[in-house]
């Protein structure tokens, strides 16, 4: 009996239950940091994959505006919020479409569907300036076409009565409130994009299954729940631009700067936070110049 107790004690000492925690438990042996994307990559302009990615962004943003603006119009047309899907339904439409479209296009273009997301990833050197600008142009064109189809379905009078689903600052809120809401909302979105698509995290935490489009879509849903009463929620300059171009009324353009400046600031803050604080890139011996 004493011999068995001795074996147990020796085994406990040999195989300690204490495990490293925090950064001490993080191993990157299966991960190599890729070099940053070049600022300019002229060779992309002769590649079909470059244009295919741009087309994918155009179609995805077109579908995004088509479904979401139609949902907004449907809620605005109803006699009361309770007689329709309401704010929750609008939020689900935006979040659900992002989930579906990112899932469909992630392997082709990365599934940005948002100039702010593209801007944040560009700042993190995940794509070249050439590709970033091309994506933004295609996203804006897709958004305009999507909003245009909605106007064609709804008819001019109904479309204008419901203000075309355009983003504006709601009564009772200041422009500063709206700008802050857009900054924080876009920060949540872009930070989620970085975290959900981080290849280093996938290599390190392979035991945690991550379906990237799901947290991204859920982040869009939650941000819309919070900020629809303030700005109608943009966090996507292409979405605001597409609706404003087709609706084309002065009050839709008055606050347009908020829906570009806010998301771009939020995206930049998210990129800096993820790269500097979460990834500690400037302090990593493996980082590239």
mmCIF file of C-alpha atoms in Angstrom:
data_model
loop_
_atom_site.group_PDB
_atom_site.id
_atom_site.type_symbol
_atom_site.label_atom_id
_atom_site.label_comp_id
_atom_site.label_asym_id
_atom_site.label_seq_id
_atom_site.Cartn_x
_atom_site.Cartn_y
_atom_site.Cartn_z
ATOM 1 C CA UNK A 1 0.000 0.000 0.000
ATOM 2 C CA UNK A 2 2.837 2.323 0.882
ATOM 3 C CA UNK A 3 4.474 1.494 -2.426
ATOM 4 C CA UNK A 4 1.377 2.564 -4.337
ATOM 5 C CA UNK A 5 1.215 5.880 -2.448
ATOM 6 C CA UNK A 6 4.854 6.501 -3.331
ATOM 7 C CA UNK A 7 4.139 5.838 -7.010
ATOM 8 C CA UNK A 8 1.219 8.258 -6.936
ATOM 9 C CA UNK A 9 3.345 10.965 -5.315
ATOM 10 C CA UNK A 10 6.168 10.526 -7.818
ATOM 11 C CA UNK A 11 3.702 10.598 -10.714
ATOM 12 C CA UNK A 12 2.127 13.819 -9.460
ATOM 13 C CA UNK A 13 5.530 15.459 -9.217
ATOM 14 C CA UNK A 14 6.567 14.234 -12.650
ATOM 15 C CA UNK A 15 3.399 15.354 -14.407
ATOM 16 C CA UNK A 16 2.526 18.645 -12.807
ATOM 17 C CA UNK A 17 -1.039 19.900 -13.211
ATOM 18 C CA UNK A 18 0.171 23.459 -13.430
ATOM 19 C CA UNK A 19 -0.134 24.672 -16.985
ATOM 20 C CA UNK A 20 1.158 27.902 -18.513
ATOM 21 C CA UNK A 21 -1.480 30.588 -18.871
ATOM 22 C CA UNK A 22 -1.818 33.829 -20.819
ATOM 23 C CA UNK A 23 0.941 34.656 -23.274
ATOM 24 C CA UNK A 24 3.106 31.876 -21.830
ATOM 25 C CA UNK A 25 0.687 29.335 -23.281
ATOM 26 C CA UNK A 26 0.727 30.838 -26.750
ATOM 27 C CA UNK A 27 2.944 29.056 -29.230
ATOM 28 C CA UNK A 28 3.368 30.121 -32.830
ATOM 29 C CA UNK A 29 5.503 27.213 -34.058
ATOM 30 C CA UNK A 30 3.036 26.509 -36.877
ATOM 31 C CA UNK A 31 2.708 30.115 -37.958
ATOM 32 C CA UNK A 32 4.935 32.375 -40.005
ATOM 33 C CA UNK A 33 4.132 36.047 -40.318
ATOM 34 C CA UNK A 34 3.495 36.878 -43.993
ATOM 35 C CA UNK A 35 5.232 39.936 -45.435
ATOM 36 C CA UNK A 36 3.117 43.074 -45.717
ATOM 37 C CA UNK A 37 1.376 43.746 -49.000
ATOM 38 C CA UNK A 38 3.277 46.198 -51.233
ATOM 39 C CA UNK A 39 1.940 49.721 -51.368
ATOM 40 C CA UNK A 40 1.682 49.579 -55.148
ATOM 41 C CA UNK A 41 1.467 46.346 -57.114
ATOM 42 C CA UNK A 42 1.142 47.157 -60.833
ATOM 43 C CA UNK A 43 1.192 43.466 -61.707
ATOM 44 C CA UNK A 44 -2.303 43.129 -60.242
ATOM 45 C CA UNK A 45 -3.727 45.215 -63.064
ATOM 46 C CA UNK A 46 -2.963 42.434 -65.553
ATOM 47 C CA UNK A 47 -4.362 39.639 -63.389
ATOM 48 C CA UNK A 48 -7.871 38.249 -63.894
ATOM 49 C CA UNK A 49 -8.105 37.390 -60.188
ATOM 50 C CA UNK A 50 -7.789 41.115 -59.423
ATOM 51 C CA UNK A 51 -10.805 42.005 -61.565
ATOM 52 C CA UNK A 52 -12.715 38.938 -60.442
ATOM 53 C CA UNK A 53 -12.307 40.098 -56.833
ATOM 54 C CA UNK A 54 -13.551 43.569 -57.772
ATOM 55 C CA UNK A 55 -16.595 42.100 -59.512
ATOM 56 C CA UNK A 56 -17.296 39.986 -56.421
ATOM 57 C CA UNK A 57 -17.215 43.131 -54.265
ATOM 58 C CA UNK A 58 -19.554 44.902 -56.681
ATOM 59 C CA UNK A 59 -22.101 42.071 -56.717
ATOM 60 C CA UNK A 60 -21.923 41.531 -52.950
ATOM 61 C CA UNK A 61 -22.473 45.220 -52.183
ATOM 62 C CA UNK A 62 -25.266 45.366 -54.762
ATOM 63 C CA UNK A 63 -27.063 42.477 -53.051
ATOM 64 C CA UNK A 64 -26.369 43.946 -49.634
ATOM 65 C CA UNK A 65 -28.056 47.251 -50.494
ATOM 66 C CA UNK A 66 -30.887 45.526 -52.329
ATOM 67 C CA UNK A 67 -31.934 43.349 -49.377
ATOM 68 C CA UNK A 68 -31.258 45.807 -46.579
ATOM 69 C CA UNK A 69 -32.829 48.913 -48.148
ATOM 70 C CA UNK A 70 -35.904 46.899 -49.128
ATOM 71 C CA UNK A 71 -36.178 45.806 -45.487
ATOM 72 C CA UNK A 72 -35.873 49.395 -44.270
ATOM 73 C CA UNK A 73 -38.526 50.506 -46.756
ATOM 74 C CA UNK A 74 -40.854 47.727 -45.654
ATOM 75 C CA UNK A 75 -40.583 48.766 -42.011
ATOM 76 C CA UNK A 76 -41.113 52.439 -42.851
ATOM 77 C CA UNK A 77 -44.212 51.634 -44.915
ATOM 78 C CA UNK A 78 -45.922 49.659 -42.158
ATOM 79 C CA UNK A 79 -48.565 51.266 -39.955
ATOM 80 C CA UNK A 80 -46.489 50.608 -36.843
ATOM 81 C CA UNK A 81 -43.191 49.022 -35.899
ATOM 82 C CA UNK A 82 -45.128 46.121 -34.372
ATOM 83 C CA UNK A 83 -46.803 45.427 -37.716
ATOM 84 C CA UNK A 84 -43.453 44.700 -39.355
ATOM 85 C CA UNK A 85 -40.100 43.188 -38.471
ATOM 86 C CA UNK A 86 -39.193 46.462 -36.758
ATOM 87 C CA UNK A 87 -35.730 47.638 -35.768
ATOM 88 C CA UNK A 88 -34.723 44.109 -34.779
ATOM 89 C CA UNK A 89 -35.642 42.872 -38.251
ATOM 90 C CA UNK A 90 -33.632 45.640 -39.911
ATOM 91 C CA UNK A 91 -30.641 44.759 -37.752
ATOM 92 C CA UNK A 92 -31.020 41.076 -38.652
ATOM 93 C CA UNK A 93 -31.251 41.947 -42.349
ATOM 94 C CA UNK A 94 -27.965 43.857 -42.235
ATOM 95 C CA UNK A 95 -26.166 41.320 -40.052
ATOM 96 C CA UNK A 96 -27.577 38.308 -41.870
ATOM 97 C CA UNK A 97 -26.660 39.617 -45.294
ATOM 98 C CA UNK A 98 -23.125 40.385 -44.176
ATOM 99 C CA UNK A 99 -22.844 36.848 -42.803
ATOM 100 C CA UNK A 100 -24.081 35.316 -46.060
ATOM 101 C CA UNK A 101 -22.086 37.575 -48.383
ATOM 102 C CA UNK A 102 -18.811 37.314 -46.471
ATOM 103 C CA UNK A 103 -19.255 33.538 -46.511
ATOM 104 C CA UNK A 104 -19.781 33.613 -50.297
ATOM 105 C CA UNK A 105 -17.017 36.034 -51.260
ATOM 106 C CA UNK A 106 -14.313 35.599 -48.609
ATOM 107 C CA UNK A 107 -12.350 33.183 -50.786
ATOM 108 C CA UNK A 108 -12.452 35.502 -53.791
ATOM 109 C CA UNK A 109 -12.023 39.053 -52.551
ATOM 110 C CA UNK A 110 -11.868 38.692 -48.792
ATOM 111 C CA UNK A 111 -15.530 39.674 -48.498
ATOM 112 C CA UNK A 112 -15.034 43.300 -47.470
ATOM 113 C CA UNK A 113 -18.321 44.764 -48.810
ATOM 114 C CA UNK A 114 -17.426 47.984 -47.011
ATOM 115 C CA UNK A 115 -14.867 50.721 -47.793
ATOM 116 C CA UNK A 116 -14.151 51.124 -44.076
ATOM 117 C CA UNK A 117 -13.191 47.458 -43.760
ATOM 118 C CA UNK A 118 -11.014 47.775 -46.854
ATOM 119 C CA UNK A 119 -9.385 50.898 -45.410
ATOM 120 C CA UNK A 120 -8.646 49.202 -42.092
ATOM 121 C CA UNK A 121 -7.107 46.175 -43.783
ATOM 122 C CA UNK A 122 -5.072 48.456 -46.043
ATOM 123 C CA UNK A 123 -3.653 50.273 -43.008
ATOM 124 C CA UNK A 124 -2.640 46.883 -41.616
ATOM 125 C CA UNK A 125 -0.904 46.166 -44.950
ATOM 126 C CA UNK A 126 -3.192 43.251 -45.746
ATOM 127 C CA UNK A 127 -3.727 44.490 -49.299
ATOM 128 C CA UNK A 128 -2.140 46.968 -51.676
ATOM 129 C CA UNK A 129 -3.319 50.527 -52.278
ATOM 130 C CA UNK A 130 -4.140 49.529 -55.850
ATOM 131 C CA UNK A 131 -6.518 46.807 -54.708
ATOM 132 C CA UNK A 132 -7.947 48.911 -51.873
ATOM 133 C CA UNK A 133 -8.943 51.765 -54.186
ATOM 134 C CA UNK A 134 -10.390 49.337 -56.747
ATOM 135 C CA UNK A 135 -12.449 47.616 -54.068
ATOM 136 C CA UNK A 136 -13.810 50.921 -52.773
ATOM 137 C CA UNK A 137 -14.874 52.057 -56.242
ATOM 138 C CA UNK A 138 -16.589 48.751 -56.971
ATOM 139 C CA UNK A 139 -18.309 48.746 -53.573
ATOM 140 C CA UNK A 140 -19.705 52.230 -54.130
ATOM 141 C CA UNK A 141 -20.903 51.380 -57.638
ATOM 142 C CA UNK A 142 -22.546 48.210 -56.369
ATOM 143 C CA UNK A 143 -24.286 50.135 -53.597
ATOM 144 C CA UNK A 144 -25.643 52.734 -56.033
ATOM 145 C CA UNK A 145 -26.981 50.024 -58.343
ATOM 146 C CA UNK A 146 -28.556 48.134 -55.434
ATOM 147 C CA UNK A 147 -30.350 51.239 -54.170
ATOM 148 C CA UNK A 148 -31.430 52.035 -57.743
ATOM 149 C CA UNK A 149 -33.107 48.640 -58.133
ATOM 150 C CA UNK A 150 -34.970 49.186 -54.853
ATOM 151 C CA UNK A 151 -36.279 52.527 -56.138
ATOM 152 C CA UNK A 152 -37.436 50.801 -59.311
ATOM 153 C CA UNK A 153 -39.368 48.231 -57.289
ATOM 154 C CA UNK A 154 -40.900 50.665 -54.820
ATOM 155 C CA UNK A 155 -41.791 53.425 -57.242
ATOM 156 C CA UNK A 156 -40.640 57.014 -57.026
ATOM 157 C CA UNK A 157 -43.393 58.317 -54.716
ATOM 158 C CA UNK A 158 -43.166 55.525 -52.123
ATOM 159 C CA UNK A 159 -39.370 55.588 -52.283
ATOM 160 C CA UNK A 160 -39.231 59.318 -51.570
ATOM 161 C CA UNK A 161 -41.867 59.209 -48.825
ATOM 162 C CA UNK A 162 -39.712 56.669 -47.018
ATOM 163 C CA UNK A 163 -36.583 58.777 -47.653
ATOM 164 C CA UNK A 164 -34.903 56.079 -49.697
ATOM 165 C CA UNK A 165 -33.423 54.385 -46.665
ATOM 166 C CA UNK A 166 -30.807 57.148 -46.511
ATOM 167 C CA UNK A 167 -28.751 57.712 -43.381
ATOM 168 C CA UNK A 168 -29.451 60.954 -41.516
ATOM 169 C CA UNK A 169 -28.908 62.186 -37.974
ATOM 170 C CA UNK A 170 -32.106 61.562 -36.000
ATOM 171 C CA UNK A 171 -33.896 64.369 -34.175
ATOM 172 C CA UNK A 172 -32.626 64.824 -30.643
ATOM 173 C CA UNK A 173 -29.048 63.898 -31.510
ATOM 174 C CA UNK A 174 -26.188 66.184 -32.478
ATOM 175 C CA UNK A 175 -23.724 65.686 -35.290
ATOM 176 C CA UNK A 176 -21.130 64.904 -32.639
ATOM 177 C CA UNK A 177 -23.344 62.137 -31.262
ATOM 178 C CA UNK A 178 -23.758 60.689 -34.730
ATOM 179 C CA UNK A 179 -20.039 60.877 -35.478
ATOM 180 C CA UNK A 180 -19.201 59.150 -32.204
ATOM 181 C CA UNK A 181 -21.759 56.412 -32.857
ATOM 182 C CA UNK A 182 -20.295 55.758 -36.297
ATOM 183 C CA UNK A 183 -16.732 55.682 -34.974
ATOM 184 C CA UNK A 184 -17.494 53.236 -32.179
ATOM 185 C CA UNK A 185 -19.786 51.102 -34.343
ATOM 186 C CA UNK A 186 -17.196 50.764 -37.094
ATOM 187 C CA UNK A 187 -14.501 50.038 -34.512
ATOM 188 C CA UNK A 188 -16.573 47.090 -33.272
ATOM 189 C CA UNK A 189 -17.042 45.811 -36.820
ATOM 190 C CA UNK A 190 -13.450 46.163 -38.037
ATOM 191 C CA UNK A 191 -11.983 44.864 -34.775
ATOM 192 C CA UNK A 192 -14.189 41.790 -35.184
ATOM 193 C CA UNK A 193 -13.018 41.402 -38.787
ATOM 194 C CA UNK A 194 -9.377 41.463 -37.688
ATOM 195 C CA UNK A 195 -9.965 38.987 -34.878
ATOM 196 C CA UNK A 196 -12.102 36.605 -36.933
ATOM 197 C CA UNK A 197 -9.665 36.502 -39.853
ATOM 198 C CA UNK A 198 -6.385 36.502 -37.913
ATOM 199 C CA UNK A 199 -4.329 33.619 -39.346
ATOM 200 C CA UNK A 200 -1.991 33.702 -36.354
ATOM 201 C CA UNK A 201 -4.895 33.167 -33.984
ATOM 202 C CA UNK A 202 -6.168 30.290 -36.103
ATOM 203 C CA UNK A 203 -2.756 28.618 -35.963
ATOM 204 C CA UNK A 204 -2.332 29.211 -32.242
ATOM 205 C CA UNK A 205 -5.894 28.417 -31.129
ATOM 206 C CA UNK A 206 -6.700 25.668 -33.608
ATOM 207 C CA UNK A 207 -8.807 23.966 -30.940
ATOM 208 C CA UNK A 208 -11.306 26.823 -31.188
ATOM 209 C CA UNK A 209 -13.374 26.466 -34.385
ATOM 210 C CA UNK A 210 -13.955 29.867 -35.978
ATOM 211 C CA UNK A 211 -16.387 30.524 -38.796
ATOM 212 C CA UNK A 212 -15.265 34.046 -39.681
ATOM 213 C CA UNK A 213 -18.484 35.304 -41.311
ATOM 214 C CA UNK A 214 -20.555 34.484 -38.217
ATOM 215 C CA UNK A 215 -18.933 36.869 -35.700
ATOM 216 C CA UNK A 216 -18.674 39.559 -38.395
ATOM 217 C CA UNK A 217 -22.372 39.337 -39.213
ATOM 218 C CA UNK A 218 -23.267 39.227 -35.539
ATOM 219 C CA UNK A 219 -21.193 42.355 -34.885
ATOM 220 C CA UNK A 220 -23.093 44.183 -37.646
ATOM 221 C CA UNK A 221 -26.380 43.033 -36.118
ATOM 222 C CA UNK A 222 -25.490 44.271 -32.638
ATOM 223 C CA UNK A 223 -24.180 47.629 -33.829
ATOM 224 C CA UNK A 224 -27.389 48.208 -35.787
ATOM 225 C CA UNK A 225 -29.499 47.420 -32.735
ATOM 226 C CA UNK A 226 -27.586 50.062 -30.796
ATOM 227 C CA UNK A 227 -27.318 52.884 -33.320
ATOM 228 C CA UNK A 228 -30.320 52.667 -35.670
ATOM 229 C CA UNK A 229 -32.130 55.219 -33.464
ATOM 230 C CA UNK A 230 -29.201 57.646 -33.829
ATOM 231 C CA UNK A 231 -28.129 57.548 -37.480
ATOM 232 C CA UNK A 232 -29.987 54.624 -39.001
ATOM 233 C CA UNK A 233 -26.547 53.000 -38.717
ATOM 234 C CA UNK A 234 -24.109 53.248 -41.560
ATOM 235 C CA UNK A 235 -20.673 51.913 -40.474
ATOM 236 C CA UNK A 236 -20.340 51.469 -44.231
ATOM 237 C CA UNK A 237 -19.691 54.526 -46.436
ATOM 238 C CA UNK A 238 -20.818 52.674 -49.580
ATOM 239 C CA UNK A 239 -24.198 51.913 -48.003
ATOM 240 C CA UNK A 240 -24.741 55.605 -47.174
ATOM 241 C CA UNK A 241 -23.472 56.830 -50.531
ATOM 242 C CA UNK A 242 -25.611 54.415 -52.563
ATOM 243 C CA UNK A 243 -28.816 55.390 -50.773
ATOM 244 C CA UNK A 244 -28.004 59.119 -50.948
ATOM 245 C CA UNK A 245 -27.171 59.082 -54.670
ATOM 246 C CA UNK A 246 -30.476 57.470 -55.608
ATOM 247 C CA UNK A 247 -32.592 59.412 -53.097
ATOM 248 C CA UNK A 248 -30.681 62.637 -53.897
ATOM 249 C CA UNK A 249 -32.233 65.104 -51.473
ATOM 250 C CA UNK A 250 -30.359 67.834 -49.630
ATOM 251 C CA UNK A 251 -30.905 66.409 -46.147
ATOM 252 C CA UNK A 252 -29.407 63.101 -47.317
ATOM 253 C CA UNK A 253 -26.203 64.923 -48.306
ATOM 254 C CA UNK A 254 -25.995 67.307 -45.349
ATOM 255 C CA UNK A 255 -24.547 64.698 -43.005
ATOM 256 C CA UNK A 256 -22.798 62.536 -45.596
ATOM 257 C CA UNK A 257 -19.373 63.494 -44.224
ATOM 258 C CA UNK A 258 -20.276 61.824 -40.923
ATOM 259 C CA UNK A 259 -20.842 58.503 -42.681
ATOM 260 C CA UNK A 260 -17.412 58.641 -44.294
ATOM 261 C CA UNK A 261 -15.279 60.276 -41.629
ATOM 262 C CA UNK A 262 -16.758 58.265 -38.757
ATOM 263 C CA UNK A 263 -16.292 54.809 -40.296
ATOM 264 C CA UNK A 264 -12.801 55.619 -41.541
ATOM 265 C CA UNK A 265 -11.707 56.851 -38.102
ATOM 266 C CA UNK A 266 -13.248 53.793 -36.463
ATOM 267 C CA UNK A 267 -11.530 51.480 -38.943
ATOM 268 C CA UNK A 268 -8.167 53.177 -38.398
ATOM 269 C CA UNK A 269 -8.484 52.895 -34.612
ATOM 270 C CA UNK A 270 -9.412 49.219 -34.896
ATOM 271 C CA UNK A 271 -6.429 48.542 -37.173
ATOM 272 C CA UNK A 272 -4.016 50.287 -34.796
ATOM 273 C CA UNK A 273 -5.484 48.573 -31.736
ATOM 274 C CA UNK A 274 -5.324 45.111 -33.255
ATOM 275 C CA UNK A 275 -1.869 45.439 -34.779
ATOM 276 C CA UNK A 276 -0.180 47.346 -31.930
ATOM 277 C CA UNK A 277 -1.946 46.095 -28.801
ATOM 278 C CA UNK A 278 -3.393 42.684 -29.658
ATOM 279 C CA UNK A 279 -0.743 41.504 -32.099
ATOM 280 C CA UNK A 280 2.093 43.669 -30.701
ATOM 281 C CA UNK A 281 3.523 43.909 -34.205
ATOM 282 C CA UNK A 282 5.915 46.837 -33.547
ATOM 283 C CA UNK A 283 7.454 44.890 -30.647
ATOM 284 C CA UNK A 284 7.690 41.513 -32.339
ATOM 285 C CA UNK A 285 11.102 40.272 -33.398
ATOM 286 C CA UNK A 286 9.412 38.565 -36.366
ATOM 287 C CA UNK A 287 7.680 41.678 -37.671
ATOM 288 C CA UNK A 288 8.573 43.100 -41.058
ATOM 289 C CA UNK A 289 9.566 46.650 -41.767
#
